[in-house]
Tab-separated table of C-alpha atoms and ligand atoms in Angstrom:
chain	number	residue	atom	x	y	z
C	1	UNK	CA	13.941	-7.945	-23.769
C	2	UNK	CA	11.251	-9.491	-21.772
C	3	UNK	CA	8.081	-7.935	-20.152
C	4	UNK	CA	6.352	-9.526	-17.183
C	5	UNK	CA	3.224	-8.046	-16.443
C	6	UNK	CA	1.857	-8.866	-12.735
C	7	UNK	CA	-2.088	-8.537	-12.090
C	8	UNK	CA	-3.101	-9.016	-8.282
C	9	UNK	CA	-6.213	-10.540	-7.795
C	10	UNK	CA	-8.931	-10.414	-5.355
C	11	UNK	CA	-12.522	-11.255	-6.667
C	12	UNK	CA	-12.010	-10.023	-9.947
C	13	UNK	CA	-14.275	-12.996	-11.420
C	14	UNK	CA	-15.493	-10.406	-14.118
C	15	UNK	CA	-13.033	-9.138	-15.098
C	16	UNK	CA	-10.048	-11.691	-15.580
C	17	UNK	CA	-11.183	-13.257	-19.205
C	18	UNK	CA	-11.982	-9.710	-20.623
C	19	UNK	CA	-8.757	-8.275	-19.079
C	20	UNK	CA	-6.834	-11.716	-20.433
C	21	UNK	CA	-7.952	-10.775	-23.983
C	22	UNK	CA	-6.676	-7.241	-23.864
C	23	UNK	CA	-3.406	-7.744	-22.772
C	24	UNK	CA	-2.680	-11.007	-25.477
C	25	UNK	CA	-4.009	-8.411	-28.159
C	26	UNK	CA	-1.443	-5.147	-27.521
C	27	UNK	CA	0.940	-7.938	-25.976
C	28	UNK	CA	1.057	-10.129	-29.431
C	29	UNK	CA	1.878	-6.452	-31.162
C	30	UNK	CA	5.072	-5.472	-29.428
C	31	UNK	CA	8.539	-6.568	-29.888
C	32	UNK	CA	8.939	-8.385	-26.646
C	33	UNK	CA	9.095	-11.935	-25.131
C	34	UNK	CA	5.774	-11.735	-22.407
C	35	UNK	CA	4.539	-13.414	-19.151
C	36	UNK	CA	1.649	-12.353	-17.694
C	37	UNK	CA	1.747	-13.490	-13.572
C	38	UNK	CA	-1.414	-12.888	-11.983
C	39	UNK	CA	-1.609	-13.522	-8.370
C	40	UNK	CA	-4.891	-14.586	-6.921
C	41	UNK	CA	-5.367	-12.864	-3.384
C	42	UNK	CA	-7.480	-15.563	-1.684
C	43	UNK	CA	-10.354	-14.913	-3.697
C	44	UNK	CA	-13.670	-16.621	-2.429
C	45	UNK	CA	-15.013	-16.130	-6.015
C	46	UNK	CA	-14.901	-18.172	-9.451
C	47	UNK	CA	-10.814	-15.763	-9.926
C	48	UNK	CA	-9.064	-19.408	-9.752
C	49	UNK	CA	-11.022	-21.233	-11.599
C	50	UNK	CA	-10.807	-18.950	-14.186
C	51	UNK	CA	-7.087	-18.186	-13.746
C	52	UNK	CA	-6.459	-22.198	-14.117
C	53	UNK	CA	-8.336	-22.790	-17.507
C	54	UNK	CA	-6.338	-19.561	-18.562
C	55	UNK	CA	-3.026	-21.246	-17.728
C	56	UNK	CA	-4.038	-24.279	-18.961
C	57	UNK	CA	-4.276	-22.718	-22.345
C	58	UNK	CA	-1.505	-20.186	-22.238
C	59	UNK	CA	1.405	-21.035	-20.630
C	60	UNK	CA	2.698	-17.067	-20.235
C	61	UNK	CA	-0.135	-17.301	-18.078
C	62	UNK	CA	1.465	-17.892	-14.727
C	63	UNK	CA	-0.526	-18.260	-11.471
C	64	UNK	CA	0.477	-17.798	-8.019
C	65	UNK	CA	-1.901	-18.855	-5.858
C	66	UNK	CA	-2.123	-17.405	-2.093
C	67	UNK	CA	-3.414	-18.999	0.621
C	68	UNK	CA	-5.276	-16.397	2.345
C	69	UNK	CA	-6.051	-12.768	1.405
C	70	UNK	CA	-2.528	-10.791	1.909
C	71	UNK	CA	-3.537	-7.335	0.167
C	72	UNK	CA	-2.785	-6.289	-2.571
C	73	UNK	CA	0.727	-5.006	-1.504
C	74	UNK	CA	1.402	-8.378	-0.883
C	75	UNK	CA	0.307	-10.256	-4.089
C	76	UNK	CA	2.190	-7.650	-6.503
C	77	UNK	CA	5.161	-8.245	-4.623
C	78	UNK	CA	5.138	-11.878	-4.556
C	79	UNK	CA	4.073	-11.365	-8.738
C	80	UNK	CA	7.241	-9.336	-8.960
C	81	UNK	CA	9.751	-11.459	-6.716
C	82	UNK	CA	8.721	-14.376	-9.354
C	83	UNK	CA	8.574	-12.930	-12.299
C	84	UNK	CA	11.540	-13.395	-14.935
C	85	UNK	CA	10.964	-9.994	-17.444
C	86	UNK	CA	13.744	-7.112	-17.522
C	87	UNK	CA	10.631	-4.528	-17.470
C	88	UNK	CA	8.168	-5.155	-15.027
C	89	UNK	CA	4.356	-3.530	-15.224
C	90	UNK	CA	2.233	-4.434	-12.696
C	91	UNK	CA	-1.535	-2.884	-13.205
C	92	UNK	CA	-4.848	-3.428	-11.499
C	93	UNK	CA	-6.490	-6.475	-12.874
C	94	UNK	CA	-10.291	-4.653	-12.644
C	95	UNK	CA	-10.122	-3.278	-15.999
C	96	UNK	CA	-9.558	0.072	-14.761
C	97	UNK	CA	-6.116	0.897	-15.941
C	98	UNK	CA	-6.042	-0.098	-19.957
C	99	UNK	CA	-3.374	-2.770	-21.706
C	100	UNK	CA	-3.338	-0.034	-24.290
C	101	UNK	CA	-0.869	1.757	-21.977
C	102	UNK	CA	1.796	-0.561	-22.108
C	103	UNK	CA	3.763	0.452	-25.925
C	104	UNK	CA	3.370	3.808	-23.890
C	105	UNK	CA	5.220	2.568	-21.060
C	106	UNK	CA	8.037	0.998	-23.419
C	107	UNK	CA	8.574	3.714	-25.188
C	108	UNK	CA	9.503	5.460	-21.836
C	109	UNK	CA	11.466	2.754	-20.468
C	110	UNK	CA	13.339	2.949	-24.085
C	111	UNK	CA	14.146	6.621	-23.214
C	112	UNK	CA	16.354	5.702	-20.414
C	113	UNK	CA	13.914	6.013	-17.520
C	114	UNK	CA	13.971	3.557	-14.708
C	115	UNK	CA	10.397	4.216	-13.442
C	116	UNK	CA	7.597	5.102	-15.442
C	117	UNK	CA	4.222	5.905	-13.199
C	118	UNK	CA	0.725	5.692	-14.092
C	119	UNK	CA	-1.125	9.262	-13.629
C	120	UNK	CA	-4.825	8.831	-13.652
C	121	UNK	CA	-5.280	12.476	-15.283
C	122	UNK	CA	-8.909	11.658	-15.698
C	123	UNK	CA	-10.121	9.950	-12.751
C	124	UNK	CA	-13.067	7.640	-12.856
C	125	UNK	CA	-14.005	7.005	-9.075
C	126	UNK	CA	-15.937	8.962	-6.868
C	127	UNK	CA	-15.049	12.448	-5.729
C	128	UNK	CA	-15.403	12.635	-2.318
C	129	UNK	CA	-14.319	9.592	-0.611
C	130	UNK	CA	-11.603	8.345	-3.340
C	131	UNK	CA	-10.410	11.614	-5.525
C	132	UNK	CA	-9.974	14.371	-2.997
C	133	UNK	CA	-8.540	12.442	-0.156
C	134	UNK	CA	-5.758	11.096	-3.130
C	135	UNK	CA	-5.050	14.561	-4.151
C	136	UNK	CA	-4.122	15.408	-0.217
C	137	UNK	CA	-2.409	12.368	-0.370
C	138	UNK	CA	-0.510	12.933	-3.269
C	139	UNK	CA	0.384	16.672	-2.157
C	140	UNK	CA	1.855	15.069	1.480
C	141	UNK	CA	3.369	12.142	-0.538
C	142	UNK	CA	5.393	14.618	-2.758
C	143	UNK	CA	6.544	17.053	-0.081
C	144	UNK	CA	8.028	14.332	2.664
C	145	UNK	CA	9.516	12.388	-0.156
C	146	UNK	CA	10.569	14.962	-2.241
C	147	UNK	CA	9.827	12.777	-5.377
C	148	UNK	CA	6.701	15.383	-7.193
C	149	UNK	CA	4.018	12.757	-9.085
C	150	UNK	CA	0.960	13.377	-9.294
C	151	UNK	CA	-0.699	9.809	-9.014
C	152	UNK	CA	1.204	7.648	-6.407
C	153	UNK	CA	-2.093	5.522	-6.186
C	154	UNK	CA	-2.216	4.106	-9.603
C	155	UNK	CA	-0.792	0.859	-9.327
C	156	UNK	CA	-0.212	0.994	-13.385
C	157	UNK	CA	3.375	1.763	-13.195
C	158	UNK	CA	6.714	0.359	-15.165
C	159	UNK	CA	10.075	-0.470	-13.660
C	160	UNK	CA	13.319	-1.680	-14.368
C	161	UNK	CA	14.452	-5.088	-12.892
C	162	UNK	CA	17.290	-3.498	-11.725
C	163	UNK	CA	15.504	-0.603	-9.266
C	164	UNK	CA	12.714	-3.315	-7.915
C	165	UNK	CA	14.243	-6.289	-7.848
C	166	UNK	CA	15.461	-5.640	-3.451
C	167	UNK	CA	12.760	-3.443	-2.570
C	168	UNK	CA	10.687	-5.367	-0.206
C	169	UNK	CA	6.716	-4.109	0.096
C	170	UNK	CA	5.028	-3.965	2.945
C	171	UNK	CA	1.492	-2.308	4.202
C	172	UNK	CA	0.235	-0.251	1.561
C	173	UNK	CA	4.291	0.480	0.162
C	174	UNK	CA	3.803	-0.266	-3.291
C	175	UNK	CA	2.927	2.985	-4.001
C	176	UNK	CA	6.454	4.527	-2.855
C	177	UNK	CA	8.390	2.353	-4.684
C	178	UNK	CA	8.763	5.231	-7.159
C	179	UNK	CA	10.100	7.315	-4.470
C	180	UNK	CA	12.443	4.782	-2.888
C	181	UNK	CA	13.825	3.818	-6.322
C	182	UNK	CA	14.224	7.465	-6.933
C	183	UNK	CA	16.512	7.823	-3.597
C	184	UNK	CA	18.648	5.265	-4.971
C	185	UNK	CA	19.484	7.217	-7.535
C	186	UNK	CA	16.831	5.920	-10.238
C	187	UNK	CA	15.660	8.275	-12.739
C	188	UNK	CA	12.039	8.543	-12.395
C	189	UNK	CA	9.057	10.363	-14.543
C	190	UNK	CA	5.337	9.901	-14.998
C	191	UNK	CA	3.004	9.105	-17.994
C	192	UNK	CA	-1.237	10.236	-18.445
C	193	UNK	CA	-3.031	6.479	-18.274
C	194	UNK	CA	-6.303	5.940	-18.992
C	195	UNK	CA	-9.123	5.045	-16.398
C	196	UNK	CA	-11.991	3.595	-16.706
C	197	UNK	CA	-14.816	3.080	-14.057
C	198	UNK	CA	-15.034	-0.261	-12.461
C	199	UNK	CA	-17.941	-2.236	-14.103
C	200	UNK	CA	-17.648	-5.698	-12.913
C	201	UNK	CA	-16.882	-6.123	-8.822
C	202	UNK	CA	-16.465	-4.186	-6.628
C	203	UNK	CA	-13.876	-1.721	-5.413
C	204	UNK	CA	-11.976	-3.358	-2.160
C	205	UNK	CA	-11.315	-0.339	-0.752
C	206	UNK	CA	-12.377	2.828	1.116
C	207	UNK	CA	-11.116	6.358	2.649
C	208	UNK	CA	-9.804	4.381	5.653
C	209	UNK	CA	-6.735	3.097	3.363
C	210	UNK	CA	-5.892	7.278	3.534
C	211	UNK	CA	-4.858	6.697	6.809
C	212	UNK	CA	-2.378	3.870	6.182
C	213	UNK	CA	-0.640	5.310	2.985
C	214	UNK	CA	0.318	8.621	5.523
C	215	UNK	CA	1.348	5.871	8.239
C	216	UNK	CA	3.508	3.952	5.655
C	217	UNK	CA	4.306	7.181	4.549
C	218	UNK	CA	6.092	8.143	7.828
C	219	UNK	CA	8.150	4.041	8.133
C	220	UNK	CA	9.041	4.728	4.367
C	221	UNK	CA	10.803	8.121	5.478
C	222	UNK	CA	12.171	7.047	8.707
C	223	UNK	CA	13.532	3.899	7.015
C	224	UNK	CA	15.327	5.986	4.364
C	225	UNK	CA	16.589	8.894	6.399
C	226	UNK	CA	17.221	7.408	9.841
C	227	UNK	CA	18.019	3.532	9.035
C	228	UNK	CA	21.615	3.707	9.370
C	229	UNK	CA	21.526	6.101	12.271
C	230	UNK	CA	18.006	5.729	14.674
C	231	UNK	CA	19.706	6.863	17.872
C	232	UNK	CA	20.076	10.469	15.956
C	233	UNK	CA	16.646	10.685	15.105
C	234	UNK	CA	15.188	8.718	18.848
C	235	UNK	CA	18.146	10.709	20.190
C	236	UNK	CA	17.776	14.674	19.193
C	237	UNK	CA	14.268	14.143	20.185
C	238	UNK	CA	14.950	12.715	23.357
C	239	UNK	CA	17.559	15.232	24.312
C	240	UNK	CA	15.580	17.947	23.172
C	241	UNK	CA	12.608	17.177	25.548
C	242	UNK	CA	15.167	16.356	28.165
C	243	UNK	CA	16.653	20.039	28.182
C	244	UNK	CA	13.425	21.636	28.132
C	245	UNK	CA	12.599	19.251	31.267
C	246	UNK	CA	15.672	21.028	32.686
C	247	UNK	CA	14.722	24.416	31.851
C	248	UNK	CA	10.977	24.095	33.187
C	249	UNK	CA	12.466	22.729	36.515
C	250	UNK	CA	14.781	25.407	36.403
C	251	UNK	CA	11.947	27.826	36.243
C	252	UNK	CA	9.772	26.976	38.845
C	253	UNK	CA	12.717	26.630	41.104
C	254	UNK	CA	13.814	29.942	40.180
C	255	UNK	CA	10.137	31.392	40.799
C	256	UNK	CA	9.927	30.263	44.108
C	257	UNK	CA	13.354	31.868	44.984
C	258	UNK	CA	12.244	35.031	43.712
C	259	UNK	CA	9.236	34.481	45.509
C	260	UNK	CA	6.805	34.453	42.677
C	261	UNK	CA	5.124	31.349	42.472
C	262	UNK	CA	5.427	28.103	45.072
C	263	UNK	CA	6.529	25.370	43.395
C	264	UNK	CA	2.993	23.876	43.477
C	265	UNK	CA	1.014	26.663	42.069
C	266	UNK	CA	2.590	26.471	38.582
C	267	UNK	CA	2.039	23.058	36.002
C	268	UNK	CA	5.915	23.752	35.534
C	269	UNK	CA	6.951	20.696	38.386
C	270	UNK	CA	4.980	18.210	36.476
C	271	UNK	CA	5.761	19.286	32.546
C	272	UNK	CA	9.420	19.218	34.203
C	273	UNK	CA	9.458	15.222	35.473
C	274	UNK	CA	7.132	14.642	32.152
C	275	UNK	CA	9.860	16.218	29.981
C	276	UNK	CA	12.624	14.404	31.244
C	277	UNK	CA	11.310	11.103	31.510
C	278	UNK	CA	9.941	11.062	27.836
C	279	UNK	CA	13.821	12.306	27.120
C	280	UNK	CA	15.364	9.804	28.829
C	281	UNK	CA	12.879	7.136	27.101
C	282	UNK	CA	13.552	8.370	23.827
C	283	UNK	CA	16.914	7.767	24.013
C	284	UNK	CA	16.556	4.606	25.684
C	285	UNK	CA	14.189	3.644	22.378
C	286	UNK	CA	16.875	5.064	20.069
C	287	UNK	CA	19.577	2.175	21.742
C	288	UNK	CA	17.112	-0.391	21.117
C	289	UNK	CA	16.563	0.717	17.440
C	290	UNK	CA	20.618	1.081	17.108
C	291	UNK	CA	20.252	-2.569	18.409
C	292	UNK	CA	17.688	-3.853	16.073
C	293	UNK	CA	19.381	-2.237	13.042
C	294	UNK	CA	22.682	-3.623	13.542
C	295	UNK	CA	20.838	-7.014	13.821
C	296	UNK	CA	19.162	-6.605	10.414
C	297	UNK	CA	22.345	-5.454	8.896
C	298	UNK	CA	24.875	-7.567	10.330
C	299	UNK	CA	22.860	-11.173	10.146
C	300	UNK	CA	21.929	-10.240	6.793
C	301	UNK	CA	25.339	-9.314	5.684
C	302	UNK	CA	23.994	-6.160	4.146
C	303	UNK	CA	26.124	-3.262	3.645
C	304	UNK	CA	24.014	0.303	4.874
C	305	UNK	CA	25.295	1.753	1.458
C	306	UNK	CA	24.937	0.850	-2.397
C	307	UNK	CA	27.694	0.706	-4.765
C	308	UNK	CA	27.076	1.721	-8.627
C	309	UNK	CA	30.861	0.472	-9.940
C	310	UNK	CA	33.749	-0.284	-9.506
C	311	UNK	CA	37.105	0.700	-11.137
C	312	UNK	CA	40.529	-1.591	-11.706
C	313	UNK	CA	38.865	-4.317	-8.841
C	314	UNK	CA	39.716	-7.624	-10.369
C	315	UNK	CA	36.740	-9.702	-10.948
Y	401	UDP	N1	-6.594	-6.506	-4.743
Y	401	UDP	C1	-5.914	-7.591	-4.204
Y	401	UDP	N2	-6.029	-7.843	-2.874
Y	401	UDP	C2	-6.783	-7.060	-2.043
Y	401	UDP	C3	-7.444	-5.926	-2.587
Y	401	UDP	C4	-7.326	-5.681	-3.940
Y	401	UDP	O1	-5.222	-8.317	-4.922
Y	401	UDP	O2	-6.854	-7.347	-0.852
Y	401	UDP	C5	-6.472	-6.233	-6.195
Y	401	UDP	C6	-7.804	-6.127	-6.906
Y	401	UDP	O3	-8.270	-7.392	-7.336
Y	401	UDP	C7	-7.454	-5.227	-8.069
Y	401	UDP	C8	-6.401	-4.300	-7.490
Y	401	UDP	O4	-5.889	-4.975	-6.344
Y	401	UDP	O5	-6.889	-5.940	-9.141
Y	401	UDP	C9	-6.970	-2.941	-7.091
Y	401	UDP	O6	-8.060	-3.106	-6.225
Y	401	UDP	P1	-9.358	-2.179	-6.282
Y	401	UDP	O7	-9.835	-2.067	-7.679
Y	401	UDP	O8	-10.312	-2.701	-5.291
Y	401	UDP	O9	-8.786	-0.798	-5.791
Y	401	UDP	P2	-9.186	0.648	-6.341
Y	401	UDP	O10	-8.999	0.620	-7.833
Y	401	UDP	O11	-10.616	0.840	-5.963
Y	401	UDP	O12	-8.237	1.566	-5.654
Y	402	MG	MG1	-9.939	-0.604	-9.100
């Protein structure tokens, strides 16, 4: 078995040598062949110097060094595309989740899960701007994907090769890896981590990353559900607004006869023409996605479905 554990790195000066300690001292204890990738963000401080003399000394030490800051998205899923373990645990590299977790993690992985996530029980960031917008978060998370953890955020998490190894992250996605791995049929759970308050550095982020989880939120589940099939989703919505454009035209035309209303005095003439023009472009946009999906399957060769086995096929 081999572990690889992937740190992303953004101005974590502070915190690397500490954190580089920790991990060699519950890393040297466990049963398991180790890499540790850490993947320095762009960071304007001393992170690559640092991360060099590391490597220099320790050759599990591996260091991937990005040109520019991509988020942290980004660098964990360039530390996971190169990384060689079988179980795969990326964490935050601030010292706020703890190396002590990771025998915990095993131990899980060991059971037979595919996905082990992190769930900071006991919080240690603010209230206000960090905990309570999580928690609505979370609660939104859960329901759309139908995948119930508590702590999507915590970026201390433990996977299988197998379930991670074609996911590709984008935005702020790494968080819904659980839930995409768990559509594909992987079995999922959750573990309490520790947390500890950030001491060196500073936190890179703020409530207006909220906003982007709930829009990734919304590509992750339109990817999953409607990928195969966009004209159904582009399509019942445009049809829908396209009969009701019917049905409002219908009315005022029918008011008039009866003599009711003129055609003028009633909103109905313009929520008619508004109605079926937004139909009539939804559909149009549901074409174009058809379009763009059969592109991405068919250059790719990618098949829209995943096998587990087969039975009695030769080879
Ligand atoms: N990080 C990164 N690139 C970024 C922002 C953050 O690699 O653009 C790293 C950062 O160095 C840390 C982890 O992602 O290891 C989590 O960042 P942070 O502690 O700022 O987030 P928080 O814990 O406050 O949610
Ligand atoms: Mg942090």
């Amino acid at each position: 078995m081999k572990l690889s554990i992937v740190l992303p790195i953004y101005n974590e000066e502070g915190n690397i040598k500490i954190l580089y300690h920790k991990l060699i001292e519950v890393l040297s204890k466990i049963d398991a062949e180790y890499e540790i990738l850490c993947v320095n963000d762009g960071s304007s401080d001393k992170s690559l110097e640092i991360l060099k003399s590391l490597s220099s000394q320790d050759r599990k030490v591996k260091v991937i060094n990005f040109k520019n800051n991509f988020g942290q998205t980004a660098a964990m899923s360039a530390g996971i595309k190169l990384s060689k373990g079988d179980i795969i645990i990326p964490m935050d590299a601030d010292l706020q989740n703890d190396p002590e977790d990771i025998p915990k993690f095993l131990e899980k992985i060991k059971e037979g899960f595919d996905v082990v996530s992190g769930w900071r029980k006991d919080r240690k960031d603010g209230l206000v701007l960090r905990k309570i917008p999580s928690w609505i978060a979370n609660w939104i998370i859960g329901k759309i994907t139908g995948v119930k953890i508590h702590d999507y955020g915590c970026s201390m998490k433990a996977y299988k090769r197998e379930v991670i190894k074609d996911v590709n992250l984008y935005g702020e996605m790494h968080r819904f890896i659980p839930a995409y791995a768990s559509w594909q049929g992987a079995v999922v759970t959750e573990m309490v981590v520790k947390h500890h308050p950030r001491i060196h550095g500073q936190t890179k982020y703020g409530i207006g990353r909220t906003f982007k989880v709930i829009l990734d939120l919304i590509v992750v589940k339109f990817l999953s559900v409607y990928m195969n099939r966009p004209i159904h989703f582009f399509g019942g919505l445009g049809f829908m607004s396209f009969t009701l454009g019917i049905i409002t035209g219908l009315a005022a035309v029918l008011l008039r006869l009866f003599g009711i209303k003129y055609i003028i005095e009633t909103p109905l003439p313009i929520l008619s023409a508004l109605l079926i023009i937004v139909g009539v472009q939804l559909v149009a946009m549901g074409i174009l996605a058809e379009m763009i999906m059969r592109t991405y399957y068919e250059s790719q060769h990618k098949e829209p479905y995943i096998i587990k086995d087969k039975i009695n096929f030769d080879n």
